[in-house]
PDB file of C-alpha atoms in Angstrom:
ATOM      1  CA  UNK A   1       0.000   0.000   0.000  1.00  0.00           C
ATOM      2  CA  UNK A   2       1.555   2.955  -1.032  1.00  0.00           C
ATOM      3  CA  UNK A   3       1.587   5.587   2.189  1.00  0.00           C
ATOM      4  CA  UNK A   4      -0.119   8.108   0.677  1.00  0.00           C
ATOM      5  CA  UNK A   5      -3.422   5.458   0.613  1.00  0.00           C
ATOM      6  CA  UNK A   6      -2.876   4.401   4.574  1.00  0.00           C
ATOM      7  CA  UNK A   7      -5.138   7.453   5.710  1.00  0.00           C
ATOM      8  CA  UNK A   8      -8.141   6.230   3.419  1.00  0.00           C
ATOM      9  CA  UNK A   9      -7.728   2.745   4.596  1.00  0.00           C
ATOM     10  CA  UNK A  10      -8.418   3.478   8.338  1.00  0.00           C
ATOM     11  CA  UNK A  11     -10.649   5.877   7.513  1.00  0.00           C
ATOM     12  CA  UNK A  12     -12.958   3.588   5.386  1.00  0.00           C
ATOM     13  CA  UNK A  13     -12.444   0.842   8.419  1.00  0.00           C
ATOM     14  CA  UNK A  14     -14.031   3.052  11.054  1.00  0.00           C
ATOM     15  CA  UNK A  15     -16.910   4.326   8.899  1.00  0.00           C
ATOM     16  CA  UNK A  16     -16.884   0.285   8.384  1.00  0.00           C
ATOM     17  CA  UNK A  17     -16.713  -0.427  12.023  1.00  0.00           C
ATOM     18  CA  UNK A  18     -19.813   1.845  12.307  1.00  0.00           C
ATOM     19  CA  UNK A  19     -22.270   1.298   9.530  1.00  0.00           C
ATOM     20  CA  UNK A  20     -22.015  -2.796  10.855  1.00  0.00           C
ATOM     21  CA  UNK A  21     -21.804  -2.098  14.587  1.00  0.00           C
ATOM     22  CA  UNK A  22     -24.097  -4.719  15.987  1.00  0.00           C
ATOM     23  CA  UNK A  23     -23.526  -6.783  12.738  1.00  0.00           C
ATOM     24  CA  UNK A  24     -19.908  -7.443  12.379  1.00  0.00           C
ATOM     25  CA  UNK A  25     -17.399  -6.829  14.654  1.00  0.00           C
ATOM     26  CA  UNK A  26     -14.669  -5.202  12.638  1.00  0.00           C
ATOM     27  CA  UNK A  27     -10.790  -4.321  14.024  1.00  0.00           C
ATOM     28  CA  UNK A  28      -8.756  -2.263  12.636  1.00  0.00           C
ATOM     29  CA  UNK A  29      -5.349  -3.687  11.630  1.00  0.00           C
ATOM     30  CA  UNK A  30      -2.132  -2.880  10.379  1.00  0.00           C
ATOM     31  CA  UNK A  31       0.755  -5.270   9.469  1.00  0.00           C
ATOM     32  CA  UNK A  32       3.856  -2.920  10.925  1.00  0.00           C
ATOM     33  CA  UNK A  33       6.835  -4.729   8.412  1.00  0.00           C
ATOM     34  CA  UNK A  34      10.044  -4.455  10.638  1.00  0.00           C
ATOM     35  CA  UNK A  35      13.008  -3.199   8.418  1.00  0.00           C
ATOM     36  CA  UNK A  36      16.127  -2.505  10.453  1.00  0.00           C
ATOM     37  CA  UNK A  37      16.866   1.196  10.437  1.00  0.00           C
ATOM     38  CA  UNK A  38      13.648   2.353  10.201  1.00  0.00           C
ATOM     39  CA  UNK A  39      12.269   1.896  13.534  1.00  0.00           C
ATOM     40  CA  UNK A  40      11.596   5.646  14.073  1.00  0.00           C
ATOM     41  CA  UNK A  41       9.599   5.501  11.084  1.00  0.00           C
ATOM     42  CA  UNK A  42       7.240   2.099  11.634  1.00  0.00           C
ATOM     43  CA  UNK A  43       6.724   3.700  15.296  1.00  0.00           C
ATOM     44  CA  UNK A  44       5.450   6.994  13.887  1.00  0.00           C
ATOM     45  CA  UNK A  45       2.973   5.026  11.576  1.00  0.00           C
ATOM     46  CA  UNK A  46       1.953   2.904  14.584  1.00  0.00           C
ATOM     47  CA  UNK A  47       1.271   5.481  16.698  1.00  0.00           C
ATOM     48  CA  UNK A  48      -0.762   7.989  14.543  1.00  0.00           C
ATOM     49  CA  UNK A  49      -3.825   5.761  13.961  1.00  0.00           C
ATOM     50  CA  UNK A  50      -5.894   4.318  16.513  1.00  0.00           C
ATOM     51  CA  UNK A  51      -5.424   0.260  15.618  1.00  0.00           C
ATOM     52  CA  UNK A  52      -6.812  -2.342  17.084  1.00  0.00           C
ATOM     53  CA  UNK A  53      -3.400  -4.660  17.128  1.00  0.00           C
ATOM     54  CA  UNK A  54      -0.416  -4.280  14.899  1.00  0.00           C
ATOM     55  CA  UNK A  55       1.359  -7.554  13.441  1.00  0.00           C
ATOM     56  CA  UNK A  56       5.047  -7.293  13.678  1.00  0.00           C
ATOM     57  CA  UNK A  57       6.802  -9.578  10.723  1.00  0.00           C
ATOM     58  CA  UNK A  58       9.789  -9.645   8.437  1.00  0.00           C
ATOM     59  CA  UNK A  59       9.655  -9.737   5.314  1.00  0.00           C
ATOM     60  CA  UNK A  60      12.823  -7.972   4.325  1.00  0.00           C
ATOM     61  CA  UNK A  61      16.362  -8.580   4.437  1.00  0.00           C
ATOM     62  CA  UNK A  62      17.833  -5.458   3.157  1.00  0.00           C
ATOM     63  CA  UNK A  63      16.015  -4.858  -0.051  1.00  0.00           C
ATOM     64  CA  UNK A  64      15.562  -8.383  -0.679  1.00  0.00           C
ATOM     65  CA  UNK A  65      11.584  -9.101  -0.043  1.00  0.00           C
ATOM     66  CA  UNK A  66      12.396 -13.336   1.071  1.00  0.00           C
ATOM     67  CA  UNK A  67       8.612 -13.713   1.125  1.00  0.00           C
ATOM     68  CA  UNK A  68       7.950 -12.715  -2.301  1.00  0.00           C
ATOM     69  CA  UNK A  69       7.955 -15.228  -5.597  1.00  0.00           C
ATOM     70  CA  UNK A  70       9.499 -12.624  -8.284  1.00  0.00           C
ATOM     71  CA  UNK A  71      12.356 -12.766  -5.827  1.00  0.00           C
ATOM     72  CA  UNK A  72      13.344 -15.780  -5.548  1.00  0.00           C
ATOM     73  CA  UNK A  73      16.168 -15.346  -7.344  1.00  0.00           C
ATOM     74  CA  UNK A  74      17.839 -13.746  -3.777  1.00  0.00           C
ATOM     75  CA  UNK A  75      18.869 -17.389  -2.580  1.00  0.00           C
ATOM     76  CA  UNK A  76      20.622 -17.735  -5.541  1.00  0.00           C
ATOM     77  CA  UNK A  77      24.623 -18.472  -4.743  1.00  0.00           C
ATOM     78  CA  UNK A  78      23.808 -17.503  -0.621  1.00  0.00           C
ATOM     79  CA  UNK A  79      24.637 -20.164   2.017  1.00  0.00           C
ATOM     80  CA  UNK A  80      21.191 -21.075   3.113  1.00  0.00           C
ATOM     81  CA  UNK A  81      21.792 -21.004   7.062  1.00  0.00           C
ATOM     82  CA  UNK A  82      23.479 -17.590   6.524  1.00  0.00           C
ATOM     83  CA  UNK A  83      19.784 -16.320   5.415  1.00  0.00           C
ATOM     84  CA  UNK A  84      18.052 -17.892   7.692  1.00  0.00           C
ATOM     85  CA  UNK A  85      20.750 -16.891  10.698  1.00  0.00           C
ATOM     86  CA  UNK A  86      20.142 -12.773   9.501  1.00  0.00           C
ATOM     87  CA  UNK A  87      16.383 -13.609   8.660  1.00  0.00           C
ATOM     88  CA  UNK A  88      15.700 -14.874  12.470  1.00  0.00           C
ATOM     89  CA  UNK A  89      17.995 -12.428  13.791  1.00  0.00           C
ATOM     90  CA  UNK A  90      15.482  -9.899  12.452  1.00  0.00           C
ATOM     91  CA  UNK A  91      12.905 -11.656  13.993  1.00  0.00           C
ATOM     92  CA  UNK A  92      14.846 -10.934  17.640  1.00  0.00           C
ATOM     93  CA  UNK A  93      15.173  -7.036  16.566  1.00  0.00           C
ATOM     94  CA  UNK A  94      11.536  -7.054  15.363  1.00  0.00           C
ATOM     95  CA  UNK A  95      10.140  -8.560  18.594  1.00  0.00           C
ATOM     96  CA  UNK A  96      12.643  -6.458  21.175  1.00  0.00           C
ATOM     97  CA  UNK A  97      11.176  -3.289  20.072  1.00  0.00           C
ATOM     98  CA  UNK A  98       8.200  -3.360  21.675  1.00  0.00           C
ATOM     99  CA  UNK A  99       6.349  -1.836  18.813  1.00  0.00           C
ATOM    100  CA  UNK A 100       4.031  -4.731  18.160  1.00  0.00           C
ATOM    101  CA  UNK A 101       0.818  -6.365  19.342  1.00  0.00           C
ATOM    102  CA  UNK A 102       1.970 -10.238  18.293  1.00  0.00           C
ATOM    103  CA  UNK A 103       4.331 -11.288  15.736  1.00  0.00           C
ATOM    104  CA  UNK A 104       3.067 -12.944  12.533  1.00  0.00           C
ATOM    105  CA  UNK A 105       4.436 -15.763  10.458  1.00  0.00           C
ATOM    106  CA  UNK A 106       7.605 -16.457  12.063  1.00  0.00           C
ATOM    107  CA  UNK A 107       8.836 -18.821  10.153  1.00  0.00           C
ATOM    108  CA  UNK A 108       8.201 -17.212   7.211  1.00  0.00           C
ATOM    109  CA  UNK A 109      11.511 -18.066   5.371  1.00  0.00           C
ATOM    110  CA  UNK A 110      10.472 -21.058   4.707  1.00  0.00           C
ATOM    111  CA  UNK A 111       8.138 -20.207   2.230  1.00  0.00           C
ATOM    112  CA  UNK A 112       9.464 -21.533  -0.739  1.00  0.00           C
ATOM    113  CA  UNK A 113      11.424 -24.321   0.599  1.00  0.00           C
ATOM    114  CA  UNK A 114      14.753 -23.063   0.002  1.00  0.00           C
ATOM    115  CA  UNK A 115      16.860 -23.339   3.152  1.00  0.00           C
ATOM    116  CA  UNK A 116      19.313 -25.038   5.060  1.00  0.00           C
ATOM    117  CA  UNK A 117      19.830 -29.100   4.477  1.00  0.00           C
ATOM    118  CA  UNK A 118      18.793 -32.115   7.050  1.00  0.00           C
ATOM    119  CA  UNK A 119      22.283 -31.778   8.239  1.00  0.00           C
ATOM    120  CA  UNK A 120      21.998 -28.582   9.505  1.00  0.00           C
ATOM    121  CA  UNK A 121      18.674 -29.250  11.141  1.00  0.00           C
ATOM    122  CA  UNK A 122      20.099 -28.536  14.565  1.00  0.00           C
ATOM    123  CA  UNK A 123      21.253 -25.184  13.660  1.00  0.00           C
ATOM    124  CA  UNK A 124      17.920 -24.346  12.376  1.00  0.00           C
ATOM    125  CA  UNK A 125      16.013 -25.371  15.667  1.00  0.00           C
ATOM    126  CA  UNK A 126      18.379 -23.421  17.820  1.00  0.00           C
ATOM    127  CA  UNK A 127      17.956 -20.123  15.587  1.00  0.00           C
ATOM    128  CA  UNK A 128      14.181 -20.688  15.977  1.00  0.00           C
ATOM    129  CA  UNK A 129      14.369 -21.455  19.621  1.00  0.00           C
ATOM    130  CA  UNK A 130      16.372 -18.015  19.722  1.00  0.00           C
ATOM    131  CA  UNK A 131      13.725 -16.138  17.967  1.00  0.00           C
ATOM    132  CA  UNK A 132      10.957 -17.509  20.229  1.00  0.00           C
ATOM    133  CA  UNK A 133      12.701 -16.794  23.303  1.00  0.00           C
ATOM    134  CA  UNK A 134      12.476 -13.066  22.299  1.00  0.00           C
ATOM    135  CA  UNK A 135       8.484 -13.453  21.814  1.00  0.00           C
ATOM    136  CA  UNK A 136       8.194 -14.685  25.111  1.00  0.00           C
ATOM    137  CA  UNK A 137      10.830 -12.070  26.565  1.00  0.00           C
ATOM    138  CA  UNK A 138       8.812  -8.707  25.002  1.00  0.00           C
ATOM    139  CA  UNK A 139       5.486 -10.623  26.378  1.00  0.00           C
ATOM    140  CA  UNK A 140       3.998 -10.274  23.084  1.00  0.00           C
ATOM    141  CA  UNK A 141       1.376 -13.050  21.002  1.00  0.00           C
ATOM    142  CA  UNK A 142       2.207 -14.629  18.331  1.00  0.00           C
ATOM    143  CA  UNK A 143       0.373 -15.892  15.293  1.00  0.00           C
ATOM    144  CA  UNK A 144      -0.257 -19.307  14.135  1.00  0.00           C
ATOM    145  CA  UNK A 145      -1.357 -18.532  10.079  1.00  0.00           C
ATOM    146  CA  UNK A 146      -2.823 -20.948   8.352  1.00  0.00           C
ATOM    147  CA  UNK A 147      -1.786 -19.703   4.793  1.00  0.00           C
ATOM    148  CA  UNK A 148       1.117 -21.623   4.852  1.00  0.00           C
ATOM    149  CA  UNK A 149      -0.965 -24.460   3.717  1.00  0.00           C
ATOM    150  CA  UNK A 150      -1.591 -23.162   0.488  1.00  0.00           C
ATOM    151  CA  UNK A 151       2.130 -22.054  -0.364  1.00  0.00           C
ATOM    152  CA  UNK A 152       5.391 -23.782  -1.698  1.00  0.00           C
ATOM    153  CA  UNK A 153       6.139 -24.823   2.254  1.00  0.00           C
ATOM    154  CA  UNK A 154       2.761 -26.733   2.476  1.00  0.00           C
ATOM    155  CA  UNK A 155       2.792 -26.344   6.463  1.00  0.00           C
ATOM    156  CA  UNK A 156       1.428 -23.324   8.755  1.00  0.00           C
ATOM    157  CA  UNK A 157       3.361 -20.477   9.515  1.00  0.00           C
ATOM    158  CA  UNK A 158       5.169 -21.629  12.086  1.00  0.00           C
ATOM    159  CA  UNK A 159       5.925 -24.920  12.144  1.00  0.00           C
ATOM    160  CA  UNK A 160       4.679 -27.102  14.773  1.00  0.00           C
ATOM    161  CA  UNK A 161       7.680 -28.062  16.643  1.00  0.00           C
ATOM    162  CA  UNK A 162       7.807 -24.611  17.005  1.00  0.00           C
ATOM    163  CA  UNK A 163       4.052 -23.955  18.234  1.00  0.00           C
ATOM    164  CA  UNK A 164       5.114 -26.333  20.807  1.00  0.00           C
ATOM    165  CA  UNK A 165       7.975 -24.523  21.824  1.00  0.00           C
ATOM    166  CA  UNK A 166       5.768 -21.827  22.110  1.00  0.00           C
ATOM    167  CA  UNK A 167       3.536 -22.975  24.546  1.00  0.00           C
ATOM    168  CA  UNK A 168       6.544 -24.097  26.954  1.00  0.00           C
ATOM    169  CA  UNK A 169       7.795 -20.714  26.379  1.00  0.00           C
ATOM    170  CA  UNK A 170       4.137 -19.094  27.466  1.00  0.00           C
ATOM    171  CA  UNK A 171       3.509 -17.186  24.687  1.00  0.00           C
ATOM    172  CA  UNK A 172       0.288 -16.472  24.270  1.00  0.00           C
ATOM    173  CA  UNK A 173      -0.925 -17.172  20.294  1.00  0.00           C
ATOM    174  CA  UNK A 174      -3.619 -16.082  17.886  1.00  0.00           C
ATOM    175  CA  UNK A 175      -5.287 -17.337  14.562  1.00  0.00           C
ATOM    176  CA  UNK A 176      -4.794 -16.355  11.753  1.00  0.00           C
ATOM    177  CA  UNK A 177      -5.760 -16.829   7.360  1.00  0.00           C
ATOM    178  CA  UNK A 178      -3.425 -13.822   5.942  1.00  0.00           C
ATOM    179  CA  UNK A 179      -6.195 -13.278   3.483  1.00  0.00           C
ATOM    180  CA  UNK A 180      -5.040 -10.929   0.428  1.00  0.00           C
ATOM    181  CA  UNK A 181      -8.388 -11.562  -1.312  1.00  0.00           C
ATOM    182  CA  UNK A 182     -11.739 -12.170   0.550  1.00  0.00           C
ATOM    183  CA  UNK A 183     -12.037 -15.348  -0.835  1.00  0.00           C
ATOM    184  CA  UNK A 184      -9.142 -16.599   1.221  1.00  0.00           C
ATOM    185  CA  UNK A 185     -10.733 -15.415   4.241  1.00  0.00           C
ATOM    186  CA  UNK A 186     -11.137 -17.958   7.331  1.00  0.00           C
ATOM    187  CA  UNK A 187      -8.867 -20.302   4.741  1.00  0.00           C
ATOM    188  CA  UNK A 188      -7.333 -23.247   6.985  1.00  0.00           C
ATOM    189  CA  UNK A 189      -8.729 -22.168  10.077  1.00  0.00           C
ATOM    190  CA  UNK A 190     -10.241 -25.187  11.010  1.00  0.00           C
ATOM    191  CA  UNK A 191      -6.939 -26.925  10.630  1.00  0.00           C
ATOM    192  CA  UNK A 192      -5.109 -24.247  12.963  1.00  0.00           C
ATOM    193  CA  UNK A 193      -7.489 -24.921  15.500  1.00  0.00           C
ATOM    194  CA  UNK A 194      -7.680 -28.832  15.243  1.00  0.00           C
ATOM    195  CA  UNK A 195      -3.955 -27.945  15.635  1.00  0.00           C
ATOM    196  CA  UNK A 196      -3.755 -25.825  18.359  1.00  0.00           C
ATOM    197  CA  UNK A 197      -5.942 -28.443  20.230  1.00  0.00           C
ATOM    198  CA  UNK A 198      -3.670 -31.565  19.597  1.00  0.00           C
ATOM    199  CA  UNK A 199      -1.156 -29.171  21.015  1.00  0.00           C
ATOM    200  CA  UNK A 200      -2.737 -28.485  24.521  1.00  0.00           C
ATOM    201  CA  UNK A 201      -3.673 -24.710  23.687  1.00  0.00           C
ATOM    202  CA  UNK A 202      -6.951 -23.798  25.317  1.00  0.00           C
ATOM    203  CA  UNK A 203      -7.268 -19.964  24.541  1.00  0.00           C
ATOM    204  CA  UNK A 204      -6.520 -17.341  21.764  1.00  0.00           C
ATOM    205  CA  UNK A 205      -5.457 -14.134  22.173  1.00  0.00           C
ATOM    206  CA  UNK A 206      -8.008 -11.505  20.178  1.00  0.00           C
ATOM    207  CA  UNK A 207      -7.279  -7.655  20.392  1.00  0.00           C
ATOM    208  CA  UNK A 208      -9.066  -4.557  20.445  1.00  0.00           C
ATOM    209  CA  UNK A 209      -7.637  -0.790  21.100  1.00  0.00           C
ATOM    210  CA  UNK A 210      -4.145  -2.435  21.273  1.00  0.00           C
ATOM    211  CA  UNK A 211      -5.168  -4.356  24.631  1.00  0.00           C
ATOM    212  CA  UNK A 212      -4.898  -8.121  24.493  1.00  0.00           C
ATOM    213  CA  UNK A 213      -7.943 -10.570  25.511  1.00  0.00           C
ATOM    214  CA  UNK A 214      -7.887 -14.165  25.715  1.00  0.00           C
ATOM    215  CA  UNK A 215     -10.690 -16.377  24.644  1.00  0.00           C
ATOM    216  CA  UNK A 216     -11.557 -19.689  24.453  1.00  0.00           C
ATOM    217  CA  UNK A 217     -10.366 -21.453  21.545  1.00  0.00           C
ATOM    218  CA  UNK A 218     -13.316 -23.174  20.564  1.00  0.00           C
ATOM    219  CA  UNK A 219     -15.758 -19.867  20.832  1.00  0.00           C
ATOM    220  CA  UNK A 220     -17.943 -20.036  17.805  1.00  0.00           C
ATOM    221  CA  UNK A 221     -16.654 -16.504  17.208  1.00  0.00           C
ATOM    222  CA  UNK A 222     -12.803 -17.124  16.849  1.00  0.00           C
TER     223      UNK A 222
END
């Protein structure tokens, strides 16, 4: 969205929120991309509207956009655990600052399936164990998206080994589709939840005004 458009956008979600109050219950959202260096700027965005929750996620290493298919071309002659070593250290910057209501697809490098080999498996868990321990230490959510399902990864955003270090960790997580067309809205979700309940998880974090709420997992409403 180019910034000039971001004022329309929460405008037309409040007059939203209020010609379906009663119907729908609408939040306003923002997905706050973390780019190193431009903290001051992501924290003047998040602070001039009045959001419901902000996601915190990478997608960015430098100029290189690792979650997007025309770019592919990025991995090409990179050691894979280098990537994913600066991609979850931006993960740990991301989550320090504060700036964020829950962090969304965490794993997101995985996307298209390039990465590190079987042999470096062990290296891969510790650098997501790393990234999780700075969820749990800004006592922020984070998001279990179901769109992963649908992409080159075929597996939710994050992975479950690392839901379940989640829950050890106590952070507290939310659902979510990532829907970029409304036909894509709610996809998965049923899967996430059966998901979340093989897991042990009970509640789901929901957020209005920027205050967190947790709710029963299986409320007909989440």
């Amino acid at each position: 969205m180019p910034m000039e458009e971001l004022p329309r956008y929460v405008e037309e979600c409040l007059m939203l929120k209020e010609r379906y109050k009663g119907q729908l219950d609408i939040r306003v959202g923002l997905e706050g991309d973390y780019i190193e260096g431009y903290e001051e700027q992501i924290e003047r965005i998040i602070t001039d509207y009045p959001w419901d929750y902000v996601i915190g996620s990478v997608h960015f290493l430098g100029e290189w956009d690792i979650t997007d298919h025309r770019q592919i071309h990025g991995w090409e002659g990179k050691d894979p655990l280098a990537v994913y070593t600066q991609y979850y250290d931006a993960v740990q910057k991301a989550a320090a600052t504060g700036l964020y209501d829950f962090m969304g697809h965490l794993d997101a490098i995985k996307r298209f399936k390039f990465g590190p080999g079987p042999e470096q498996e062990q290296e891969v868990i510790e650098l997501e164990k790393a990234a999780l321990a700075a969820v749990a230490r800004s006592g922020k959510a984070m998001e279990l998206n179901a769109s992963g399902l649908s992409k080159p990864c075929e597996e939710m955003f994050p992975s479950r080994r690392m839901l379940v270090e989640a829950v050890r960790l106590g952070i507290p997580l939310t659902l979510g589709s990532d829907a970029h067309q409304p036909g894509k809205l709610g996809e998965h979700l049923d899967q996430a939840r059966r998901l979340l309940t093989e897991i042990g998880v009970k509640e789901v974090a929901t957020f209005e005004k920027r205050k967190r709420t947790m709710v029963l997992l299986n409320d007909k409403e989440v």
